[in-house]
mmCIF file of C-alpha atoms and ligand atoms in Angstrom:
data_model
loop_
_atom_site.group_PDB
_atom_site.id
_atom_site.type_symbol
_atom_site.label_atom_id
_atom_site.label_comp_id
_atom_site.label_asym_id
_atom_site.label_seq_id
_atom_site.Cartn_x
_atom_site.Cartn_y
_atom_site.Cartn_z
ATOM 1 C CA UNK A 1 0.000 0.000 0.000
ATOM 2 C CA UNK A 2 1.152 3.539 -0.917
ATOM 3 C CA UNK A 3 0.940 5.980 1.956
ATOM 4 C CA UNK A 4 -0.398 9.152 0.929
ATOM 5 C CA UNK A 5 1.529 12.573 0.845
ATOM 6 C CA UNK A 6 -0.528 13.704 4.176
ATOM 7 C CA UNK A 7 0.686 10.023 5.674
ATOM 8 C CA UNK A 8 3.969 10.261 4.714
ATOM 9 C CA UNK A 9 4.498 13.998 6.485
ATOM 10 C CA UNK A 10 3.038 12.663 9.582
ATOM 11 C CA UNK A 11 5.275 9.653 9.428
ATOM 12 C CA UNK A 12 8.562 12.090 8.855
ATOM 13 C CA UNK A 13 7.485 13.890 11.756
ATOM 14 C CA UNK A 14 7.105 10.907 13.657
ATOM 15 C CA UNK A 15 10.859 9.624 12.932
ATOM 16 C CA UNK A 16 11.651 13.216 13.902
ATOM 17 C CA UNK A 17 10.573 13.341 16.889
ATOM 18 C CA UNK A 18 11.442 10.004 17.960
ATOM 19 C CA UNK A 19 15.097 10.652 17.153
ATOM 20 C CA UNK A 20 15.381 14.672 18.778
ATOM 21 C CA UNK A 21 13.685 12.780 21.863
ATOM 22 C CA UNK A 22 15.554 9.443 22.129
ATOM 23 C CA UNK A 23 11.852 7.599 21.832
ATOM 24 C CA UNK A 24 10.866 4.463 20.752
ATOM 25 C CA UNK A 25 7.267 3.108 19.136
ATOM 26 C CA UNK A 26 6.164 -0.857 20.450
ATOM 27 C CA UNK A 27 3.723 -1.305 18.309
ATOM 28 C CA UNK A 28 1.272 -4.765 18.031
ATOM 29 C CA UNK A 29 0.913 -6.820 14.890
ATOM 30 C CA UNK A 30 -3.385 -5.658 15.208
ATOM 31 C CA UNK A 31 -2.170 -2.054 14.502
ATOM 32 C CA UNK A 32 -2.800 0.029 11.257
ATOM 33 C CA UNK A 33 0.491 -0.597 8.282
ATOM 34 C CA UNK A 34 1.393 3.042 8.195
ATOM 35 C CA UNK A 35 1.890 2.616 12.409
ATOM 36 C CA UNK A 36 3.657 -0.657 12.122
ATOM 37 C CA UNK A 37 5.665 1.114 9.821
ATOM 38 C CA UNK A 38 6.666 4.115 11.826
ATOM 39 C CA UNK A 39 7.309 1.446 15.049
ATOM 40 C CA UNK A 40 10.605 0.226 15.834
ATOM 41 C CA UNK A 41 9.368 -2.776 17.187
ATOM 42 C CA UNK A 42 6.679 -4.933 16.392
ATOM 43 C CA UNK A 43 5.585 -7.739 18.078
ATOM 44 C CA UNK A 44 3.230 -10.006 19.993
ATOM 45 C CA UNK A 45 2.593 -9.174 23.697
ATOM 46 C CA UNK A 46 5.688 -10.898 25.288
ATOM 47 C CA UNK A 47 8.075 -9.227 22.358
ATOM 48 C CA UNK A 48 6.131 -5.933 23.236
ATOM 49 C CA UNK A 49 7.146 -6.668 27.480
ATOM 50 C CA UNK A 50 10.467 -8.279 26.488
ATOM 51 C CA UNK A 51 11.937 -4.857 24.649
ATOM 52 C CA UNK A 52 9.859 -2.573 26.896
ATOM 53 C CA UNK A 53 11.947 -4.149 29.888
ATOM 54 C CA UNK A 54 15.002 -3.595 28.172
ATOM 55 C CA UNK A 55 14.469 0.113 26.908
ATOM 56 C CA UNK A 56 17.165 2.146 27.193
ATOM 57 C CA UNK A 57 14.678 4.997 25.983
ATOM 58 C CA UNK A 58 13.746 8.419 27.431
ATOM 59 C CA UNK A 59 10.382 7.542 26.157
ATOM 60 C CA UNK A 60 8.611 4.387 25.089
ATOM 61 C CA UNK A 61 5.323 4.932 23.136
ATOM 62 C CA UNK A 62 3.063 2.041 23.238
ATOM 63 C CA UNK A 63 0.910 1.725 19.841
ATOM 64 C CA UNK A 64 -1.176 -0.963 21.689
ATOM 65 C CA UNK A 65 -4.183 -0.692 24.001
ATOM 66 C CA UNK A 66 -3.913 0.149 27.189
ATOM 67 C CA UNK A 67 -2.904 -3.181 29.286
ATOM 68 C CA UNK A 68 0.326 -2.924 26.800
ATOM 69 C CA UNK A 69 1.336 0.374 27.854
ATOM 70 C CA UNK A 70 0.783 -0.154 32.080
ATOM 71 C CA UNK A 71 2.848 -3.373 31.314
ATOM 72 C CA UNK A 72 5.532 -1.332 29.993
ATOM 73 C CA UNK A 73 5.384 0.735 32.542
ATOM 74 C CA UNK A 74 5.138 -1.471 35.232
ATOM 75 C CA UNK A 75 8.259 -3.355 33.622
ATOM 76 C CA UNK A 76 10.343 -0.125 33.155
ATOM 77 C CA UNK A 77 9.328 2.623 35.806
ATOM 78 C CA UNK A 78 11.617 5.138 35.145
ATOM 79 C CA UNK A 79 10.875 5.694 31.069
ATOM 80 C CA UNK A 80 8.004 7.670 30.291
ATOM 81 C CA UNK A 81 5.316 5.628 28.900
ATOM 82 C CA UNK A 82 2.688 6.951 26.453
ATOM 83 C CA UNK A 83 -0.145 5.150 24.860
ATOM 84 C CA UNK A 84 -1.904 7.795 21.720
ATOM 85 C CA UNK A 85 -5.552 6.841 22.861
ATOM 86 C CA UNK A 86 -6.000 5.993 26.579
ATOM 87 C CA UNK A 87 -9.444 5.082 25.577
ATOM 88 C CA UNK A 88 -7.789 1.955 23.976
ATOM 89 C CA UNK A 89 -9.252 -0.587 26.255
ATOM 90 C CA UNK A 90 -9.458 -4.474 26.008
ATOM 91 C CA UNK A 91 -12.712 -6.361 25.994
ATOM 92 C CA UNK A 92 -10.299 -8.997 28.128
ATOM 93 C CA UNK A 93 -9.109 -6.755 30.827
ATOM 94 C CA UNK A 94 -12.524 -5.230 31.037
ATOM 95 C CA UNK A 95 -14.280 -8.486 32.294
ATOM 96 C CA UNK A 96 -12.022 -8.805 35.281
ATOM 97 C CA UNK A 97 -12.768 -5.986 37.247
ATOM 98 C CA UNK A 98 -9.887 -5.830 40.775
ATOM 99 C CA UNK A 99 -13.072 -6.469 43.143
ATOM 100 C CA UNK A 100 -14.491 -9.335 41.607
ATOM 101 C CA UNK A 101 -11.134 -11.175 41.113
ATOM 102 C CA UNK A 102 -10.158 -10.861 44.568
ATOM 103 C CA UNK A 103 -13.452 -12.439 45.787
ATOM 104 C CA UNK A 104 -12.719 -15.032 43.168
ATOM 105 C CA UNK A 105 -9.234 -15.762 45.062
ATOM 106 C CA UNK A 106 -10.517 -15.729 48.543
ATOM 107 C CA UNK A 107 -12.946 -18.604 47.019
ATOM 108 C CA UNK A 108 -10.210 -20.783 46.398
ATOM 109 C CA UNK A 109 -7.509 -20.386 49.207
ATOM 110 C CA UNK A 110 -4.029 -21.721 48.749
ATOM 111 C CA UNK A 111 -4.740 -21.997 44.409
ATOM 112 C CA UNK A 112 -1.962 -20.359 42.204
ATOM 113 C CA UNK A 113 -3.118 -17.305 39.996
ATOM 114 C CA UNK A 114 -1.957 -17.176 36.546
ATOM 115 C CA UNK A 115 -3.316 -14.452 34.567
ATOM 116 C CA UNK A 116 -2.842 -13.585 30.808
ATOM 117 C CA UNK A 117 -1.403 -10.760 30.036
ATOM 118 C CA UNK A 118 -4.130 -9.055 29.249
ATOM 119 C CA UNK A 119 -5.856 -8.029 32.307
ATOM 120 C CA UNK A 120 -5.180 -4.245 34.521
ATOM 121 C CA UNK A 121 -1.949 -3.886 36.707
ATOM 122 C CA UNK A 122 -4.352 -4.387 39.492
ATOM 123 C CA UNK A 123 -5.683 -8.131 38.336
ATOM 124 C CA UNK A 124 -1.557 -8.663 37.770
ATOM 125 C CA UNK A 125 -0.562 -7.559 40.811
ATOM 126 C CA UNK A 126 -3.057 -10.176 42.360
ATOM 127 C CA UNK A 127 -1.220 -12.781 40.410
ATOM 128 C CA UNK A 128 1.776 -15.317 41.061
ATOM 129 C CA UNK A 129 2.593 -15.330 37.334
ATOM 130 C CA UNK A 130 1.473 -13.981 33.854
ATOM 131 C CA UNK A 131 1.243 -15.612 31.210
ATOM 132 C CA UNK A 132 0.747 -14.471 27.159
ATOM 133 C CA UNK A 133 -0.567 -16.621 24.510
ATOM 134 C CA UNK A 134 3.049 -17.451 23.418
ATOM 135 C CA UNK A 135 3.810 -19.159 26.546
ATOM 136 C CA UNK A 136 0.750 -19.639 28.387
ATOM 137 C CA UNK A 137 1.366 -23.777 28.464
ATOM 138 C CA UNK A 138 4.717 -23.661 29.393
ATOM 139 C CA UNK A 139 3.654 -21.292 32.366
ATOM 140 C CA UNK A 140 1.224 -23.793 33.182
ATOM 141 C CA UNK A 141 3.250 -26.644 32.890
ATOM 142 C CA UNK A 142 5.995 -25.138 35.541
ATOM 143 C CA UNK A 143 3.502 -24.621 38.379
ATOM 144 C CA UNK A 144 3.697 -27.287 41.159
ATOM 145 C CA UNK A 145 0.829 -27.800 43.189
ATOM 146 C CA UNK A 146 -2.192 -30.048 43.685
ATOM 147 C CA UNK A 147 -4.668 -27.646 43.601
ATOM 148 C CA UNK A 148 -6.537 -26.470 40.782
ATOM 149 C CA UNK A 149 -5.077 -23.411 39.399
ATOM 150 C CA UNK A 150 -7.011 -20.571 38.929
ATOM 151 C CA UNK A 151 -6.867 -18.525 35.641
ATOM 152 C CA UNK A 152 -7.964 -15.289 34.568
ATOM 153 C CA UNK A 153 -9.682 -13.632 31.986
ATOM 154 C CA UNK A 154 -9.861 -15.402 28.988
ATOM 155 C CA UNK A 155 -11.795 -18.782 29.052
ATOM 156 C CA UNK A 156 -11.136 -19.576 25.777
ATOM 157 C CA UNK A 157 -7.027 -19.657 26.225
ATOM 158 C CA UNK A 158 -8.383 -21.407 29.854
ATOM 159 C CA UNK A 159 -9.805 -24.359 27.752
ATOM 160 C CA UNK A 160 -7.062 -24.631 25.392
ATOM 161 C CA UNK A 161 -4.672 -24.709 28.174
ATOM 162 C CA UNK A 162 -6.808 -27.389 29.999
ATOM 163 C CA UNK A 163 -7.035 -29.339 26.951
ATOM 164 C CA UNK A 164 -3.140 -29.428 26.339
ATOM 165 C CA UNK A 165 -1.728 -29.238 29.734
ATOM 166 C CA UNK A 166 -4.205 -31.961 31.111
ATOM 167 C CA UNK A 167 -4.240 -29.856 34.178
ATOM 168 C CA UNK A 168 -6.938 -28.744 36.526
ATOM 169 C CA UNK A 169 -8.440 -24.952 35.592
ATOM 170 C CA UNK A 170 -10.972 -22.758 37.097
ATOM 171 C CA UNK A 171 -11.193 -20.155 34.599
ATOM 172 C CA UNK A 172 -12.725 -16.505 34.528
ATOM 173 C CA UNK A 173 -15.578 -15.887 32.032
ATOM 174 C CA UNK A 174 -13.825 -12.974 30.178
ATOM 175 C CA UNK A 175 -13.559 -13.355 26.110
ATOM 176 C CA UNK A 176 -12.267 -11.421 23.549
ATOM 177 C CA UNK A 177 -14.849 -9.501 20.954
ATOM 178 C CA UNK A 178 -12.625 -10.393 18.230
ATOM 179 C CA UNK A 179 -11.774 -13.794 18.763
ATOM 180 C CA UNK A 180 -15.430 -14.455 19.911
ATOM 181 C CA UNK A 181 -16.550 -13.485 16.750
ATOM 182 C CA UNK A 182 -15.952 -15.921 14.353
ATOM 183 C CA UNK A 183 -18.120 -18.025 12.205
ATOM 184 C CA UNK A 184 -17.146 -21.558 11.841
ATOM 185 C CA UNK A 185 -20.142 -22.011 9.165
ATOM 186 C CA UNK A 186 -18.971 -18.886 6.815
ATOM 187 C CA UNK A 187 -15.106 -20.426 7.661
ATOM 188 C CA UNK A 188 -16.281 -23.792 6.611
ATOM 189 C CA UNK A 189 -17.807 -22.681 3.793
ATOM 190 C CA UNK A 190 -14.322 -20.038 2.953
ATOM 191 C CA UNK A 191 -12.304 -23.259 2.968
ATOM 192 C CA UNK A 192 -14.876 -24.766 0.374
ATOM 193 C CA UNK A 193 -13.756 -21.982 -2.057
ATOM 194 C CA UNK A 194 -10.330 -22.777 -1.201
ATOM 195 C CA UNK A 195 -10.144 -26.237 -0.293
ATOM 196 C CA UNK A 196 -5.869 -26.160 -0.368
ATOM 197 C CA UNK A 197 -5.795 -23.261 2.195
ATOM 198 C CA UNK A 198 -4.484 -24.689 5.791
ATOM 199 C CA UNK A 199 -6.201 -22.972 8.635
ATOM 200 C CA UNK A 200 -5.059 -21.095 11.582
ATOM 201 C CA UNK A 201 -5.998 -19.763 14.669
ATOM 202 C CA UNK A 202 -5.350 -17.827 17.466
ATOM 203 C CA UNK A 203 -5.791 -19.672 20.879
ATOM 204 C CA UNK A 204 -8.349 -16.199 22.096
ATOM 205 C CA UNK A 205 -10.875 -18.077 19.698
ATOM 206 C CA UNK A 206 -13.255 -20.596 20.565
ATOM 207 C CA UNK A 207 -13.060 -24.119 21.245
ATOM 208 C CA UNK A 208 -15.284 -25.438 17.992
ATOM 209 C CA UNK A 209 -13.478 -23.023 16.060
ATOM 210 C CA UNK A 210 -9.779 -24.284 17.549
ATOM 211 C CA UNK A 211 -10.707 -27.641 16.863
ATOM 212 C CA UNK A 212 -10.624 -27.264 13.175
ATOM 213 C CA UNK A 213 -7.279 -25.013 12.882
ATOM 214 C CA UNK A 214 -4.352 -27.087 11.435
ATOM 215 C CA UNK A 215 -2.454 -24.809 13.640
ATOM 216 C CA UNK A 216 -2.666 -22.883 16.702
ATOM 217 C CA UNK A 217 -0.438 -20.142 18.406
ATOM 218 C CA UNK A 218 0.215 -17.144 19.361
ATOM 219 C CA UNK A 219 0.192 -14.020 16.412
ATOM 220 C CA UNK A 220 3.885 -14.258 16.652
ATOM 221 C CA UNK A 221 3.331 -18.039 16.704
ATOM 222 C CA UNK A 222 1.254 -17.643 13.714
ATOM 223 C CA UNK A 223 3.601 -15.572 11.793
ATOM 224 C CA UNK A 224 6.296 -18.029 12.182
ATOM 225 C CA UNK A 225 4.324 -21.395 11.216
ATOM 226 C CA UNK A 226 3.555 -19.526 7.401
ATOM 227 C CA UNK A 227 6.791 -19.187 7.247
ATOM 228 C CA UNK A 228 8.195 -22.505 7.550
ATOM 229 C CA UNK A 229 5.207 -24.221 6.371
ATOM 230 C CA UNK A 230 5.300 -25.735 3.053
ATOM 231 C CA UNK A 231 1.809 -24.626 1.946
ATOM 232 C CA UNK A 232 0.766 -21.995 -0.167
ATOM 233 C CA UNK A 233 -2.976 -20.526 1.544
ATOM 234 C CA UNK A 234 -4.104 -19.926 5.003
ATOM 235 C CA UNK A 235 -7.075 -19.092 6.657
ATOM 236 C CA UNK A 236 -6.266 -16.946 9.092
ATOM 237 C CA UNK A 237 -8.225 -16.394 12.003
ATOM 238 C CA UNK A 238 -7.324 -13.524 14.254
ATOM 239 C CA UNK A 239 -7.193 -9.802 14.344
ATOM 240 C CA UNK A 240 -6.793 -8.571 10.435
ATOM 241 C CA UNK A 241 -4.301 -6.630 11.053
ATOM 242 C CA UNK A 242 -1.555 -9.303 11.445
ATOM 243 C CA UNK A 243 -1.918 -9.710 7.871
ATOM 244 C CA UNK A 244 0.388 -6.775 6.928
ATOM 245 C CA UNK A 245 3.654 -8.165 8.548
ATOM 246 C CA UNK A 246 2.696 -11.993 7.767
ATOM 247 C CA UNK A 247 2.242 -10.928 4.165
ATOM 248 C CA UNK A 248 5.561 -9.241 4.069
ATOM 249 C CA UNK A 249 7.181 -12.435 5.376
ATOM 250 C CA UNK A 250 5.601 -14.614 2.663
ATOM 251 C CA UNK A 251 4.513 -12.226 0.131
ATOM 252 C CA UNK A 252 3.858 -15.412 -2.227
ATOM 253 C CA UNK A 253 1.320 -16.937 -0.797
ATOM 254 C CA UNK A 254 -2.267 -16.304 -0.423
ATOM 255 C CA UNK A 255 -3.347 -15.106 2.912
ATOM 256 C CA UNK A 256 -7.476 -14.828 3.376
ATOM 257 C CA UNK A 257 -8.543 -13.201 6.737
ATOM 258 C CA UNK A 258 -11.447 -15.610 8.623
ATOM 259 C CA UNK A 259 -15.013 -14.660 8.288
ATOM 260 C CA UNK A 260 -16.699 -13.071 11.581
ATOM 261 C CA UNK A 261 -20.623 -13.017 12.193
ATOM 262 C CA UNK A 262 -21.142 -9.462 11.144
ATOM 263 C CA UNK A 263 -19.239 -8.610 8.335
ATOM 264 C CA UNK A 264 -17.821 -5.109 8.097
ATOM 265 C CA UNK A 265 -16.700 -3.371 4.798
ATOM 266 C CA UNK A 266 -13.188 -5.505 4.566
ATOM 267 C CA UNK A 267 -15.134 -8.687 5.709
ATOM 268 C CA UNK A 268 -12.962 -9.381 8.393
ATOM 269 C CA UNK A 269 -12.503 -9.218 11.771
ATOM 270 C CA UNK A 270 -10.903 -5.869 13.670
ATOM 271 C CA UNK A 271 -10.058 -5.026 16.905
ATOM 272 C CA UNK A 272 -12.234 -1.666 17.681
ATOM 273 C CA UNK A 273 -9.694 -0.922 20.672
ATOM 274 C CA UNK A 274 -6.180 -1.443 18.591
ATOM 275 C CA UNK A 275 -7.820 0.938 16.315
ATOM 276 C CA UNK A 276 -8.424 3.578 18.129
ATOM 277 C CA UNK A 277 -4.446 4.792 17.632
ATOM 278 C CA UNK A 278 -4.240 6.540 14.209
ATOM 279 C CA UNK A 279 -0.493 8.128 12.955
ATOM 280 C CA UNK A 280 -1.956 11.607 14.149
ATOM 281 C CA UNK A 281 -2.773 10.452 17.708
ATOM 282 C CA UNK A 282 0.536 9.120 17.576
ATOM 283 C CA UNK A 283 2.417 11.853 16.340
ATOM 284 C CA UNK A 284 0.474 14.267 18.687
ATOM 285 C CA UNK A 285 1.773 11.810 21.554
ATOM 286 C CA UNK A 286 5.238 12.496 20.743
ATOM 287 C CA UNK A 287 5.164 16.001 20.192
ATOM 288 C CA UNK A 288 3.244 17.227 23.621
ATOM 289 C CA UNK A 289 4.481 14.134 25.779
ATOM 290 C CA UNK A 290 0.882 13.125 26.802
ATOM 291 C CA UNK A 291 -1.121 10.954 27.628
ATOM 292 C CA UNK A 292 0.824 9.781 29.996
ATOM 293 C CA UNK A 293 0.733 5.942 31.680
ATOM 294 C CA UNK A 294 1.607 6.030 34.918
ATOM 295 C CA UNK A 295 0.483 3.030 37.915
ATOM 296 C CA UNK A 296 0.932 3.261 41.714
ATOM 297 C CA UNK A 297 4.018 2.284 43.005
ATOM 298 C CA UNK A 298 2.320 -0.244 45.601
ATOM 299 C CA UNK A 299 0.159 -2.121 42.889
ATOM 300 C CA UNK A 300 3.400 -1.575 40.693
ATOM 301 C CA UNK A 301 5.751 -3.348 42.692
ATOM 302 C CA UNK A 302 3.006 -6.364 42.836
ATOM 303 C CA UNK A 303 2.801 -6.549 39.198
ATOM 304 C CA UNK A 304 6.022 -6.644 38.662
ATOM 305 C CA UNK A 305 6.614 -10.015 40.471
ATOM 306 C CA UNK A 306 4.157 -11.867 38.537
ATOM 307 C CA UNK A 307 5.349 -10.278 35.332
ATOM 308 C CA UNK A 308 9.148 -11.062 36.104
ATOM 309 C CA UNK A 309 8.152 -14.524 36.896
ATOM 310 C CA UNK A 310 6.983 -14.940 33.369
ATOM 311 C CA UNK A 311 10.232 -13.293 31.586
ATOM 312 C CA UNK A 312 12.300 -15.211 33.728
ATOM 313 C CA UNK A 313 10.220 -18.751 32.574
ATOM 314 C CA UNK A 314 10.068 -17.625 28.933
ATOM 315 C CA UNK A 315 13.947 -16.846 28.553
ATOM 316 C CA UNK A 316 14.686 -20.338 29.293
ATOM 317 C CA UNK A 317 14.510 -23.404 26.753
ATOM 318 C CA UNK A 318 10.626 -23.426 25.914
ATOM 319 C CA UNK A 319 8.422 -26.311 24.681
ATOM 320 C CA UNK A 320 6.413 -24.233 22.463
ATOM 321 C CA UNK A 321 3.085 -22.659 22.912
ATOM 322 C CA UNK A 322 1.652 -23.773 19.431
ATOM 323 C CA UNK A 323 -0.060 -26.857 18.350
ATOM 324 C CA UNK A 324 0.452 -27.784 14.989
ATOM 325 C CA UNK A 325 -1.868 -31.151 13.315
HETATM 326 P P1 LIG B 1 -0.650 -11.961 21.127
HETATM 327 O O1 LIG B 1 -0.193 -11.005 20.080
HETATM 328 O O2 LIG B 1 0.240 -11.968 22.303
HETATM 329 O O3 LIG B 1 -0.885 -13.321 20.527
HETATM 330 O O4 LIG B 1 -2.071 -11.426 21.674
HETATM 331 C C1 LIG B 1 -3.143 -11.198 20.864
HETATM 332 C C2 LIG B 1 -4.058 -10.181 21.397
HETATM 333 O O5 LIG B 1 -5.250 -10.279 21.326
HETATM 334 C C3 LIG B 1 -3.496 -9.011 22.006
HETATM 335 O O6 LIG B 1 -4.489 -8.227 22.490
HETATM 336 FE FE1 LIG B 2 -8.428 -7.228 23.694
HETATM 337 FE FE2 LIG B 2 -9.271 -8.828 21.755
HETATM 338 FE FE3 LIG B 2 -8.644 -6.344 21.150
HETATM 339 FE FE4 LIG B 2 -6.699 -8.082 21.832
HETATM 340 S S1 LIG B 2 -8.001 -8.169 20.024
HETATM 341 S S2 LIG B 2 -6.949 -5.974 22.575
HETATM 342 S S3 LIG B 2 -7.780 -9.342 23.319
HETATM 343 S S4 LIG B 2 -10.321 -6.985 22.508
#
């Protein structure tokens, strides 16, 4: 796609001031091209947590939603963290309100907490250990105990993990409006018009809809499996916007987004959150500093536990996340 002249000023101004004020952009795979473009990183959530740990930047801007940027910050307090649109929520972190969950703990004394990684600093700090969708069975796998484990928000991931990890899970109800929102009759009758596509999907997604995915993982996970696999069409069924970097790793094959219930114009399914940051909310975050993320240092210092926990787990040796058939 060609940006446009008005695009590519905005995006000049947005190297600009990223270089006069030693910033960086973390941007997600479900973010517009011209942003992905402009980002120096992009990534799944653990990539986005990994490199926001390890910023040596004055200023990290988050072109996520907002559980993206409080991880950041929670992971590296002394950067300034900016997210363009604070209103960039998370149908996942919404369902788990800090109340609720802690009732839901003092219901099941001595359990572990594992949360995925998209949930509020408050839900995290509540946690022994977060977990993304990249390493969410390894994370399972490590935890000793012989009580059931409690995890928290998304019961989808919570019924993959049961079914892969064997182990005992009470889950939170949370789901994600994307991932909820797929048709398995319109992506059954897709892969009749292409009967040599594979298809994939990410582990957010339903269990009836999981069950008929050649492959599952995270959109990293995803990403990688086109790459070294030797077919030629996929079915993909996440947020559409992962289709921009996948393409560009294998821009010869054919890459059709999965069908949701209610179509919109591109017939596929986006994330109304992740696209709330636009280049000019981003380049208006760089230039005036603001909106800033900022979480209390007690509920920071919480977090930050169960986050570390999870970086230190995921640097070492991992039996993969994905599930390939
Ligand atoms: P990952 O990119 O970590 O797979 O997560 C997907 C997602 O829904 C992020 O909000
Ligand atoms: Fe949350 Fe789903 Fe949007 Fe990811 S795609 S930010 S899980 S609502």
């Amino acid at each position: 796609m060609k940006p446009t002249v008005d695009t590519k000023k905005i995006a000049d101004s947005i190297r600009e001031l990223k270089e006069r004020k030693n910033a960086i952009i973390i941007a997600h795979y479900y973010q517009t091209p011209e942003i992905q473009e402009v980002a120096d990183v992009v990534g799944d959530s653990l990539q986005m947590a990994q490199h926001a740990a390890q910023s040596q930047a004055d200023i990290i801007v988050v072109a996520g939603v907002y559980f993206m940027a409080e991880t950041a910050k929670i992971l590296n307090p002394s950067r300034k963290v900016l997210l363009p649109d604070t209103g960039a929520g998370c149908s996942l972190a919404d369902s788990c309100p800090p109340d609720k969950f802690k009732k839901f703990i003092e219901a099941h004394p001595g359990s572990p907490v594992v949360t995925y990684v998209n949930c509020s600093a408050e839900i995290k700090a509540m946690s022994d250990i977060v977990c993304t969708s990249s390493n969410a069975v390894k994370i399972i796998n490590s935890i000793k105990t012989d009580k059931p484990i409690l995890f928290a928000p998304d019961v989808n991931l919570g019924k993959y993990l049961i079914q892969q990890t064997g182990r005992d899970l009470i889950l939170w109800d949370g789901s994600c409006v994307v991932h909820e929102n797929f048709s398995i009759d319109k992506i059954l009758d897709l892969h009749a018009a292409y009967p040599d596509a594979k298809f994939i999907a990410h582990p957010e997604s339903q269990p009836h809809i999981l069950r008929i995915a050649s492959y599952v993982g995270s959109t990293k996970g995803m990403i990688d499996f086109v790459k070294r696999d030797h077919h030629q069409q996929y079915i993909v069924a996440t947020e559409a916007g992962i289709l921009y970097q996948m393409q560009k790793e294998v821009p010869h094959k054919t890459l059709i987004p999965a069908p949701a219930f209610e179509d919109n114009t591109c017939a596929c399914s986006e994330c109304p959150y992740m696209k709330m940051n636009t280049m000019e909310k981003l380049e208006s975050c760089l230039r005036t500093e603001q909106p800033e993320i900022f979480v209390q240092e007690p509920v920071r210092k919480k977090a930050v536990r169960a986050l570390n926990a999870m970086l230190k787990l995921s640097a070492q040796p991992a039996q993969s996340m994905s599930m390939e058939v």
